[in-house]
Amino acid sequence: MDKIIEDMRKSPDAIKHGVALVRCAEHSERYKDMCQLMRMVVDLKMAKNEDLDSEERNLLSVGYKNLVGAGRGSHRSINNRMDDDSKNTDLKTGYLDVISKETTAICKEVLKVLEDQLIPKAKDLQAGGGEEAIQSLIFYLKMAGDYYRYLAELNKKDGYETKAKELYLEGTDLSEKNLPPTDPIRLGLALNLSVCYYEILNNRKEACRIAKEAFDQAISKLDKLAEVQYKDATLIMQLLRDNLTLWTTSDNQDEDMTPVDAE
């Protein structure tokens, strides 16, 4: 892949060809390749003083979400097995540490792209106005909040939960001022912020408040939503409602059940 990217960078159509290859990598579930190619696309876009478009943003998100998701799932699975089985604890702890370090490295990799390149560029462009620039900035703030939340799952001692909360709240403030309640980006941000409060910050009451408020505000405006956004919005609203049901059902309060977040 390094050789392919090196040769592609020399082409005047490197961005176009890179995105086309990212789509191929997605279809073949080569998520590491997706991330590597998208980092090239980001570099080239930044060199042209341009932000990613909506498709490119989503491809970046999908690649890293799947790459990190495998590590998060493995980490959670082994953690649960350690709780259920006291045999070979030292071996399992060592293996858990390997998975944690690998997953942490991926999270820090995408956060470097977001914090060093995409968020500063989006803030520069947002200052000039335009709905697309604002949506882009909110998307990146949510995404950065997600990866700090994932880091907080792996390591509860380094203050990652504070950074996740700060980024989510910064994005929330912008979304409430600039996006309608039914906007999928705003809804996805509310969903993930509520999950952060529930899972990481251990504040069930605030998690429920955020999820319920987002759902109620969106459903009151649903009849005015354009068809193109209706499917995405209602999907996230269903996730908000599912989490609320999980969190408020007394029978589930002591069970190890994981809430769902957005892409």
mmCIF file of C-alpha atoms in Angstrom:
data_model
loop_
_atom_site.group_PDB
_atom_site.id
_atom_site.type_symbol
_atom_site.label_atom_id
_atom_site.label_comp_id
_atom_site.label_asym_id
_atom_site.label_seq_id
_atom_site.Cartn_x
_atom_site.Cartn_y
_atom_site.Cartn_z
ATOM 1 C CA MET A 1 0.000 0.000 0.000
ATOM 2 C CA ASP A 2 2.891 2.374 0.736
ATOM 3 C CA LYS A 3 4.158 2.032 -2.842
ATOM 4 C CA ILE A 4 0.670 2.553 -4.306
ATOM 5 C CA ILE A 5 0.199 5.724 -2.266
ATOM 6 C CA GLU A 6 3.672 7.001 -3.102
ATOM 7 C CA ASP A 7 2.976 6.636 -6.835
ATOM 8 C CA MET A 8 -0.561 8.021 -6.529
ATOM 9 C CA ARG A 9 0.647 11.218 -4.846
ATOM 10 C CA LYS A 10 2.491 12.144 -8.054
ATOM 11 C CA SER A 11 -0.711 12.174 -10.108
ATOM 12 C CA PRO A 12 -2.674 15.405 -10.646
ATOM 13 C CA ASP A 13 -5.795 13.287 -10.013
ATOM 14 C CA ALA A 14 -4.442 11.765 -6.804
ATOM 15 C CA ILE A 15 -7.468 12.800 -4.707
ATOM 16 C CA LYS A 16 -9.966 11.398 -7.206
ATOM 17 C CA HIS A 17 -8.036 8.146 -7.597
ATOM 18 C CA GLY A 18 -7.484 7.892 -3.858
ATOM 19 C CA VAL A 19 -11.192 8.195 -3.061
ATOM 20 C CA ALA A 20 -12.012 5.609 -5.733
ATOM 21 C CA LEU A 21 -9.559 3.176 -4.148
ATOM 22 C CA VAL A 22 -10.966 3.914 -0.677
ATOM 23 C CA ARG A 23 -14.376 2.803 -1.956
ATOM 24 C CA CYS A 24 -12.826 -0.443 -3.209
ATOM 25 C CA ALA A 25 -11.141 -0.971 0.156
ATOM 26 C CA GLU A 26 -14.467 -0.408 1.907
ATOM 27 C CA HIS A 27 -16.275 -2.950 -0.259
ATOM 28 C CA SER A 28 -13.547 -5.514 0.440
ATOM 29 C CA GLU A 29 -13.527 -4.617 4.172
ATOM 30 C CA ARG A 30 -9.860 -3.546 4.070
ATOM 31 C CA TYR A 31 -10.295 -0.916 6.752
ATOM 32 C CA LYS A 32 -6.593 -0.379 7.457
ATOM 33 C CA ASP A 33 -6.111 0.438 3.766
ATOM 34 C CA MET A 34 -9.105 2.777 3.889
ATOM 35 C CA CYS A 35 -7.532 4.727 6.743
ATOM 36 C CA GLN A 36 -4.127 4.899 5.108
ATOM 37 C CA LEU A 37 -5.587 6.129 1.827
ATOM 38 C CA MET A 38 -7.806 8.675 3.550
ATOM 39 C CA ARG A 39 -4.807 10.110 5.389
ATOM 40 C CA MET A 40 -3.275 10.706 1.971
ATOM 41 C CA VAL A 41 -6.488 12.387 0.777
ATOM 42 C CA VAL A 42 -6.486 14.615 3.872
ATOM 43 C CA ASP A 43 -2.854 15.634 3.254
ATOM 44 C CA LEU A 44 -3.588 16.525 -0.364
ATOM 45 C CA LYS A 45 -6.754 18.440 0.522
ATOM 46 C CA MET A 46 -4.947 20.429 3.203
ATOM 47 C CA ALA A 47 -2.192 21.284 0.706
ATOM 48 C CA LYS A 48 -4.892 22.741 -1.555
ATOM 49 C CA ASN A 49 -6.464 24.640 1.366
ATOM 50 C CA GLU A 50 -9.616 22.546 1.026
ATOM 51 C CA ASP A 51 -11.749 20.615 3.484
ATOM 52 C CA LEU A 52 -13.064 17.101 2.900
ATOM 53 C CA ASP A 53 -16.464 16.889 1.243
ATOM 54 C CA SER A 54 -19.299 14.942 2.879
ATOM 55 C CA GLU A 55 -18.470 11.648 1.145
ATOM 56 C CA GLU A 56 -14.796 11.908 2.090
ATOM 57 C CA ARG A 57 -15.701 12.682 5.698
ATOM 58 C CA ASN A 58 -17.920 9.618 5.843
ATOM 59 C CA LEU A 59 -15.253 7.384 4.305
ATOM 60 C CA LEU A 60 -12.727 8.551 6.894
ATOM 61 C CA SER A 61 -15.247 7.866 9.656
ATOM 62 C CA VAL A 62 -16.212 4.412 8.356
ATOM 63 C CA GLY A 63 -12.596 3.299 7.993
ATOM 64 C CA TYR A 64 -11.508 4.222 11.486
ATOM 65 C CA LYS A 65 -14.800 3.213 13.113
ATOM 66 C CA ASN A 66 -14.405 -0.331 11.812
ATOM 67 C CA LEU A 67 -10.680 -0.516 12.493
ATOM 68 C CA VAL A 68 -11.074 0.630 16.098
ATOM 69 C CA GLY A 69 -14.337 -1.258 16.540
ATOM 70 C CA ALA A 70 -12.557 -4.606 16.213
ATOM 71 C CA GLY A 71 -10.132 -3.689 18.991
ATOM 72 C CA ARG A 72 -12.865 -2.309 21.254
ATOM 73 C CA GLY A 73 -14.905 -5.479 20.806
ATOM 74 C CA SER A 74 -11.927 -7.709 21.584
ATOM 75 C CA HIS A 75 -11.015 -5.656 24.640
ATOM 76 C CA ARG A 76 -14.562 -5.778 25.999
ATOM 77 C CA SER A 77 -14.877 -9.515 25.331
ATOM 78 C CA ILE A 78 -11.668 -10.418 27.178
ATOM 79 C CA ASN A 79 -12.538 -8.080 30.039
ATOM 80 C CA ASN A 80 -15.828 -9.904 30.457
ATOM 81 C CA ARG A 81 -14.106 -13.295 30.374
ATOM 82 C CA MET A 82 -11.683 -12.163 33.080
ATOM 83 C CA ASP A 83 -14.632 -11.280 35.281
ATOM 84 C CA ASP A 84 -16.252 -14.680 34.659
ATOM 85 C CA ASP A 85 -13.141 -16.888 34.833
ATOM 86 C CA SER A 86 -10.237 -16.517 37.259
ATOM 87 C CA LYS A 87 -7.977 -18.995 35.431
ATOM 88 C CA ASN A 88 -4.887 -17.772 33.527
ATOM 89 C CA THR A 89 -5.476 -14.206 34.727
ATOM 90 C CA ASP A 90 -1.880 -13.111 34.103
ATOM 91 C CA LEU A 91 -1.957 -14.373 30.517
ATOM 92 C CA LYS A 92 -5.280 -12.663 29.839
ATOM 93 C CA THR A 93 -4.069 -9.417 31.425
ATOM 94 C CA GLY A 94 -1.011 -9.424 29.161
ATOM 95 C CA TYR A 95 -3.125 -10.101 26.088
ATOM 96 C CA LEU A 96 -5.543 -7.366 27.116
ATOM 97 C CA ASP A 97 -2.616 -4.966 27.345
ATOM 98 C CA VAL A 98 -1.526 -5.842 23.782
ATOM 99 C CA ILE A 99 -5.027 -5.159 22.434
ATOM 100 C CA SER A 100 -5.283 -1.939 24.443
ATOM 101 C CA LYS A 101 -1.984 -0.601 23.084
ATOM 102 C CA GLU A 102 -2.911 -1.459 19.479
ATOM 103 C CA THR A 103 -6.342 0.159 19.776
ATOM 104 C CA THR A 104 -4.941 3.202 21.580
ATOM 105 C CA ALA A 105 -2.424 3.736 18.771
ATOM 106 C CA ILE A 106 -5.213 3.757 16.171
ATOM 107 C CA CYS A 107 -7.287 6.215 18.224
ATOM 108 C CA LYS A 108 -4.315 8.558 18.608
ATOM 109 C CA GLU A 109 -3.571 8.284 14.892
ATOM 110 C CA VAL A 110 -7.010 9.520 13.839
ATOM 111 C CA LEU A 111 -7.046 12.143 16.596
ATOM 112 C CA LYS A 112 -3.803 13.572 15.219
ATOM 113 C CA VAL A 113 -5.465 13.920 11.795
ATOM 114 C CA LEU A 114 -8.516 15.556 13.359
ATOM 115 C CA GLU A 115 -6.784 17.899 15.810
ATOM 116 C CA ASP A 116 -3.775 18.877 13.709
ATOM 117 C CA GLN A 117 -5.462 19.153 10.319
ATOM 118 C CA LEU A 118 -9.212 18.805 9.946
ATOM 119 C CA ILE A 119 -10.567 20.715 12.940
ATOM 120 C CA PRO A 120 -8.255 23.751 12.481
ATOM 121 C CA LYS A 121 -9.069 23.886 8.760
ATOM 122 C CA ALA A 122 -12.809 23.578 9.415
ATOM 123 C CA LYS A 123 -12.631 26.378 11.984
ATOM 124 C CA ASP A 124 -10.867 28.619 9.459
ATOM 125 C CA LEU A 125 -13.505 27.895 6.820
ATOM 126 C CA GLN A 126 -16.382 28.156 9.310
ATOM 127 C CA ALA A 127 -15.309 31.688 10.162
ATOM 128 C CA GLY A 128 -16.166 32.599 6.578
ATOM 129 C CA GLY A 129 -19.714 31.289 6.959
ATOM 130 C CA GLY A 130 -21.617 28.614 5.090
ATOM 131 C CA GLU A 131 -23.701 25.688 6.309
ATOM 132 C CA GLU A 132 -21.349 23.059 4.841
ATOM 133 C CA ALA A 133 -18.384 24.439 6.789
ATOM 134 C CA ILE A 134 -20.376 24.412 10.030
ATOM 135 C CA GLN A 135 -21.603 20.849 9.448
ATOM 136 C CA SER A 136 -18.044 19.778 8.724
ATOM 137 C CA LEU A 137 -16.700 21.286 11.950
ATOM 138 C CA ILE A 138 -19.458 19.707 14.043
ATOM 139 C CA PHE A 139 -18.783 16.347 12.370
ATOM 140 C CA TYR A 140 -15.084 16.517 13.276
ATOM 141 C CA LEU A 141 -15.741 17.633 16.861
ATOM 142 C CA LYS A 142 -18.128 14.701 17.320
ATOM 143 C CA MET A 143 -15.630 12.312 15.744
ATOM 144 C CA ALA A 144 -12.791 13.546 17.980
ATOM 145 C CA GLY A 145 -15.074 13.209 21.005
ATOM 146 C CA ASP A 146 -15.797 9.625 19.969
ATOM 147 C CA TYR A 147 -12.124 8.637 19.876
ATOM 148 C CA TYR A 148 -11.350 10.246 23.217
ATOM 149 C CA ARG A 149 -14.331 8.296 24.569
ATOM 150 C CA TYR A 150 -12.848 5.089 23.159
ATOM 151 C CA LEU A 151 -9.519 5.951 24.810
ATOM 152 C CA ALA A 152 -11.359 6.476 28.085
ATOM 153 C CA GLU A 153 -12.829 2.979 27.757
ATOM 154 C CA LEU A 154 -9.289 1.580 27.542
ATOM 155 C CA ASN A 155 -7.593 3.828 30.092
ATOM 156 C CA LYS A 156 -9.482 5.544 32.874
ATOM 157 C CA LYS A 157 -6.448 7.287 34.393
ATOM 158 C CA ASP A 158 -5.333 9.784 31.734
ATOM 159 C CA GLY A 159 -8.283 12.192 31.681
ATOM 160 C CA TYR A 160 -9.544 11.172 28.255
ATOM 161 C CA GLU A 161 -13.148 11.369 29.476
ATOM 162 C CA THR A 162 -12.727 15.095 30.177
ATOM 163 C CA LYS A 163 -11.459 15.760 26.672
ATOM 164 C CA ALA A 164 -14.277 13.716 25.157
ATOM 165 C CA LYS A 165 -16.869 15.705 27.098
ATOM 166 C CA GLU A 166 -15.286 19.046 26.110
ATOM 167 C CA LEU A 167 -15.316 18.195 22.393
ATOM 168 C CA TYR A 168 -18.861 16.825 22.477
ATOM 169 C CA LEU A 169 -20.126 19.930 24.276
ATOM 170 C CA GLU A 170 -18.319 22.256 21.858
ATOM 171 C CA GLY A 171 -19.979 20.446 18.968
ATOM 172 C CA THR A 172 -23.337 20.451 20.757
ATOM 173 C CA ASP A 173 -23.206 24.213 21.257
ATOM 174 C CA LEU A 174 -22.503 24.746 17.558
ATOM 175 C CA SER A 175 -25.154 22.258 16.429
ATOM 176 C CA GLU A 176 -27.890 23.774 18.586
ATOM 177 C CA LYS A 177 -27.137 27.218 17.167
ATOM 178 C CA ASN A 178 -26.811 26.209 13.516
ATOM 179 C CA LEU A 179 -28.567 22.909 12.747
ATOM 180 C CA PRO A 180 -32.226 21.874 13.021
ATOM 181 C CA PRO A 181 -33.141 19.230 15.644
ATOM 182 C CA THR A 182 -33.708 16.675 12.871
ATOM 183 C CA ASP A 183 -30.251 17.062 11.310
ATOM 184 C CA PRO A 184 -28.528 13.619 11.397
ATOM 185 C CA ILE A 185 -25.208 15.151 12.482
ATOM 186 C CA ARG A 186 -26.865 16.932 15.421
ATOM 187 C CA LEU A 187 -28.822 13.799 16.361
ATOM 188 C CA GLY A 188 -25.729 11.597 16.127
ATOM 189 C CA LEU A 189 -23.815 13.986 18.346
ATOM 190 C CA ALA A 190 -26.590 13.971 20.957
ATOM 191 C CA LEU A 191 -26.700 10.174 20.837
ATOM 192 C CA ASN A 192 -22.953 9.794 21.391
ATOM 193 C CA LEU A 193 -22.814 12.488 24.072
ATOM 194 C CA SER A 194 -25.562 10.678 25.980
ATOM 195 C CA VAL A 195 -23.630 7.401 25.688
ATOM 196 C CA CYS A 196 -20.521 9.181 27.000
ATOM 197 C CA TYR A 197 -22.447 10.403 30.050
ATOM 198 C CA TYR A 198 -23.887 6.942 30.660
ATOM 199 C CA GLU A 199 -20.865 4.703 30.023
ATOM 200 C CA ILE A 200 -17.849 6.894 30.754
ATOM 201 C CA LEU A 201 -18.992 9.666 33.110
ATOM 202 C CA ASN A 202 -21.413 7.424 35.034
ATOM 203 C CA ASN A 203 -24.175 10.023 34.969
ATOM 204 C CA ARG A 204 -27.326 8.112 34.043
ATOM 205 C CA LYS A 205 -29.638 11.053 34.750
ATOM 206 C CA GLU A 206 -27.840 13.416 32.360
ATOM 207 C CA ALA A 207 -27.551 10.694 29.725
ATOM 208 C CA CYS A 208 -31.311 10.180 29.795
ATOM 209 C CA ARG A 209 -31.992 13.920 29.758
ATOM 210 C CA ILE A 210 -29.828 14.495 26.669
ATOM 211 C CA ALA A 211 -31.264 11.526 24.782
ATOM 212 C CA LYS A 212 -34.887 12.376 25.621
ATOM 213 C CA GLU A 213 -34.481 16.053 24.764
ATOM 214 C CA ALA A 214 -32.887 15.261 21.399
ATOM 215 C CA PHE A 215 -35.610 12.726 20.572
ATOM 216 C CA ASP A 216 -38.490 14.999 21.619
ATOM 217 C CA GLN A 217 -37.135 18.020 19.723
ATOM 218 C CA ALA A 218 -36.610 15.966 16.562
ATOM 219 C CA ILE A 219 -39.972 14.209 16.572
ATOM 220 C CA SER A 220 -41.798 17.523 16.821
ATOM 221 C CA LYS A 221 -40.126 18.638 13.558
ATOM 222 C CA LEU A 222 -40.122 15.323 11.716
ATOM 223 C CA ASP A 223 -42.991 16.232 9.378
ATOM 224 C CA LYS A 224 -40.917 19.102 7.972
ATOM 225 C CA LEU A 225 -37.890 16.944 7.174
ATOM 226 C CA ALA A 226 -36.804 16.456 3.581
ATOM 227 C CA GLU A 227 -37.013 12.864 2.346
ATOM 228 C CA VAL A 228 -33.255 12.679 1.730
ATOM 229 C CA GLN A 229 -32.542 13.081 5.469
ATOM 230 C CA TYR A 230 -35.606 11.271 6.811
ATOM 231 C CA LYS A 231 -34.092 7.767 6.831
ATOM 232 C CA ASP A 232 -30.868 8.797 8.603
ATOM 233 C CA ALA A 233 -32.702 10.940 11.136
ATOM 234 C CA THR A 234 -35.285 8.307 12.052
ATOM 235 C CA LEU A 235 -32.581 5.636 12.376
ATOM 236 C CA ILE A 236 -30.694 7.708 14.955
ATOM 237 C CA MET A 237 -33.946 8.585 16.713
ATOM 238 C CA GLN A 238 -34.654 4.862 17.035
ATOM 239 C CA LEU A 239 -31.214 4.370 18.622
ATOM 240 C CA LEU A 240 -31.944 7.213 21.057
ATOM 241 C CA ARG A 241 -35.243 5.589 22.004
ATOM 242 C CA ASP A 242 -33.638 2.138 22.348
ATOM 243 C CA ASN A 243 -30.992 3.517 24.706
ATOM 244 C CA LEU A 244 -33.582 5.385 26.733
ATOM 245 C CA THR A 245 -35.584 2.170 27.101
ATOM 246 C CA LEU A 246 -32.452 0.313 28.185
ATOM 247 C CA TRP A 247 -31.417 2.980 30.669
ATOM 248 C CA THR A 248 -34.812 3.533 32.245
ATOM 249 C CA THR A 249 -35.999 -0.069 32.535
ATOM 250 C CA SER A 250 -35.459 -1.160 36.115
ATOM 251 C CA ASP A 251 -34.944 -4.805 35.116
ATOM 252 C CA ASN A 252 -31.832 -3.804 33.154
ATOM 253 C CA GLN A 253 -30.179 -1.637 35.757
ATOM 254 C CA ASP A 254 -27.849 -4.356 37.016
ATOM 255 C CA GLU A 255 -27.191 -6.082 33.701
ATOM 256 C CA ASP A 256 -24.082 -5.659 31.546
ATOM 257 C CA MET A 257 -25.810 -4.236 28.508
ATOM 258 C CA THR A 258 -24.066 -1.861 26.147
ATOM 259 C CA PRO A 259 -25.863 1.181 24.697
ATOM 260 C CA VAL A 260 -25.606 1.862 20.976
ATOM 261 C CA ASP A 261 -23.855 4.889 19.526
ATOM 262 C CA ALA A 262 -23.848 6.499 16.081
ATOM 263 C CA GLU A 263 -21.335 6.178 13.283
#
